[in-house]
Coordinates of C-alpha atoms in Angstrom, one line a residue:
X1 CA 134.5 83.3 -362.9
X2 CA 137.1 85.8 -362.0
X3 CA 138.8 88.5 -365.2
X4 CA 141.6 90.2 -364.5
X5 CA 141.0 93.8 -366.5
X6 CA 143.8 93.9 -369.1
X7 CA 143.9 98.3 -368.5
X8 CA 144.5 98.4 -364.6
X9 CA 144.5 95.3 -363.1
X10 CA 141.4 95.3 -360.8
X11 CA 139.7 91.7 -360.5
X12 CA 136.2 91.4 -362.1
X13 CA 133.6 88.8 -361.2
X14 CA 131.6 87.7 -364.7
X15 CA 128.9 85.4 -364.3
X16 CA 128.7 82.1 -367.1
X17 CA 126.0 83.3 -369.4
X18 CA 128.5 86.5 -369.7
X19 CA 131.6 84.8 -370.6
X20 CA 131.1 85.7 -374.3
X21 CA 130.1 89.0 -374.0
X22 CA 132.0 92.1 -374.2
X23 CA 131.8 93.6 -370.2
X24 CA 133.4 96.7 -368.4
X25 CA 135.7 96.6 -365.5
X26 CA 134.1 97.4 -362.5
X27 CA 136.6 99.9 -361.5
X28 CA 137.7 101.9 -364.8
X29 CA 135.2 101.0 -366.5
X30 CA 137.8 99.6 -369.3
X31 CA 136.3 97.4 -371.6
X32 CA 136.4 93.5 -370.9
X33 CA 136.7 91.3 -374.4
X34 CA 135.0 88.0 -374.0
X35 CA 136.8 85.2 -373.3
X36 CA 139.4 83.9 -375.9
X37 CA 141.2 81.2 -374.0
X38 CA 140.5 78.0 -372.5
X39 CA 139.3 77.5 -369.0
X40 CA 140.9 74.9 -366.8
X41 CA 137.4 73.6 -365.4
X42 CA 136.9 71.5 -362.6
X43 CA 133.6 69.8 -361.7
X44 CA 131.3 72.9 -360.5
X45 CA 133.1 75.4 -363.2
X46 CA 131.9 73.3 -365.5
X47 CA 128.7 72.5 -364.3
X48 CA 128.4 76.1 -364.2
X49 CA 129.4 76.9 -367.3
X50 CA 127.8 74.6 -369.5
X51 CA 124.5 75.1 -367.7
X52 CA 124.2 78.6 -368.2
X53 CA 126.4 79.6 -371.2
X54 CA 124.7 81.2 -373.7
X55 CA 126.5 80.1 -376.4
X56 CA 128.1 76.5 -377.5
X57 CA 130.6 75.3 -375.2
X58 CA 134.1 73.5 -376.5
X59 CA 135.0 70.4 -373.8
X60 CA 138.6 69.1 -374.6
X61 CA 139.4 65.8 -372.1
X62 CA 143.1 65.7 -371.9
X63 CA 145.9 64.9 -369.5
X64 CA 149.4 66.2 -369.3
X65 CA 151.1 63.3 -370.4
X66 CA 149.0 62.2 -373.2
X67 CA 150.9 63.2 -376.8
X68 CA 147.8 63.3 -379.1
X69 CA 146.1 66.1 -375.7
X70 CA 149.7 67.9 -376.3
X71 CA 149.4 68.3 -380.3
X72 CA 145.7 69.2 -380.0
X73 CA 146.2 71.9 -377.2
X74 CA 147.2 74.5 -380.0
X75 CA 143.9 74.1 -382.1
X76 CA 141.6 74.2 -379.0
X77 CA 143.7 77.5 -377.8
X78 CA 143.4 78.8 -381.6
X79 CA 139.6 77.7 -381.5
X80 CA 138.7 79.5 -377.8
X81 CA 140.6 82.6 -379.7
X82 CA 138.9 82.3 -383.2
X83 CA 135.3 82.1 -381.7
X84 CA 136.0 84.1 -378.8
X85 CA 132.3 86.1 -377.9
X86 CA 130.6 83.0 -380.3
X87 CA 131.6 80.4 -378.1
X88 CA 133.8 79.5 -374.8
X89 CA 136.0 76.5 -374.5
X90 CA 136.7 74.8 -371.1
X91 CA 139.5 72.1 -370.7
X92 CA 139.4 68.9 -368.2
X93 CA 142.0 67.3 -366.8
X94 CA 141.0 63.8 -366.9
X95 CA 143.8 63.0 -364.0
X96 CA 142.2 65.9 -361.9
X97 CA 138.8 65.3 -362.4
X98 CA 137.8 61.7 -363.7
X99 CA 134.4 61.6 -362.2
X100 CA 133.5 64.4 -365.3
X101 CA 135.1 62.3 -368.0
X102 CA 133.4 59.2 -366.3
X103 CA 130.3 61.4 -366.5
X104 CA 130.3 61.6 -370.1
X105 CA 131.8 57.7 -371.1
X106 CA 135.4 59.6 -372.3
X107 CA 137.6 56.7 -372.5
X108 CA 140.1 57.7 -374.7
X109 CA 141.7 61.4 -374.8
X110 CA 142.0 63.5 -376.4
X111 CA 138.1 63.6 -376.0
X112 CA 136.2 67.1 -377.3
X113 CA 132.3 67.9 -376.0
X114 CA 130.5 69.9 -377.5
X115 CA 127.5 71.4 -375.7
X116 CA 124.9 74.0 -375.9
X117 CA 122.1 74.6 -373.0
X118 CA 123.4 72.3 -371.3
X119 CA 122.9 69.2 -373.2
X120 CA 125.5 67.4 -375.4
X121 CA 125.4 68.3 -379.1
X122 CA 128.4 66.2 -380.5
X123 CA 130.9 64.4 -379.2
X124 CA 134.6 62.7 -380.9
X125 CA 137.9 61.3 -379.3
X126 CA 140.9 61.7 -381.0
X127 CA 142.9 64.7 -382.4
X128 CA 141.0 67.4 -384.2
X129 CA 141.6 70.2 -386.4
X130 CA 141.1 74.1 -384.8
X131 CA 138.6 74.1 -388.0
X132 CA 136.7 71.1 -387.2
X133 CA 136.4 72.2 -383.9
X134 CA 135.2 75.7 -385.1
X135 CA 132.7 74.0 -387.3
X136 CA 131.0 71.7 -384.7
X137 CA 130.8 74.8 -382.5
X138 CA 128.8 77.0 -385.2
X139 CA 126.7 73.7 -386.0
X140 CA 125.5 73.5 -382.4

């Protein structure tokens, strides 16, 4: 995945199992916080990410026009942000990429994964809480 240093700019490359860690930019040497947002995933990001994280990973299923995805998107960005370097949180758009909700039987969104070495953990559709979400990821 690609990290834009937040001090000067410069792109960084950071491999999945680092995503949670706290890194340096490769050109000035700032330091790089781990990630504390959600990442728009498509099929191999994903793949990528959940099979080497080391940590739990977060899956929200949701589509732009679904209202329950639109009222849940501020607990999963206040989750990613909460239990940033304990976790990462990926988002799928179901529209974009239905062969990974087909994947794991998500037929009605909002739809949240949770995974850890690769391997599902827990799974629930419908709206959560940032603090359910939290507590499922330090569970897994």
């Amino acid at each position: 995945m690609i990290r834009t240093c937040p001090s000067c700019g410069k792109k960084n490359r950071v491999p999945p199992e680092h995503l949670a860690d706290t890194g340096h930019c490769g050109s000035c040497k700032a330091e790089l916080p781990p990630v504390n947002e959600p990442i728009e995933a498509d099929a191999g990001l994903f793949d990528d990410i959940t099979g080497k994280a080391t940590v739990p990973v977060l899956v929200d299923f949701w589509a732009a026009w679904c209202g329950p995805c639109k009222m849940a998107a501020p607990e999963v960005q206040r989750t990613a942000s909460d239990m940033a370097g304990k976790a990462v949180v990926l988002k799928v758009d179901t529209d974009k990429h239905p062969e990974l909700a087909q994947r794991y039987g998500v037929r009605g969104i909002p739809n949240f994964l949770v995974m850890k070495g690769g391997r599902v953990v827990h799974q629930q559709p419908g709206y959560v809480a940032h603090t359910q979400l939290e507590s499922w990821l330090k569970q897994a």
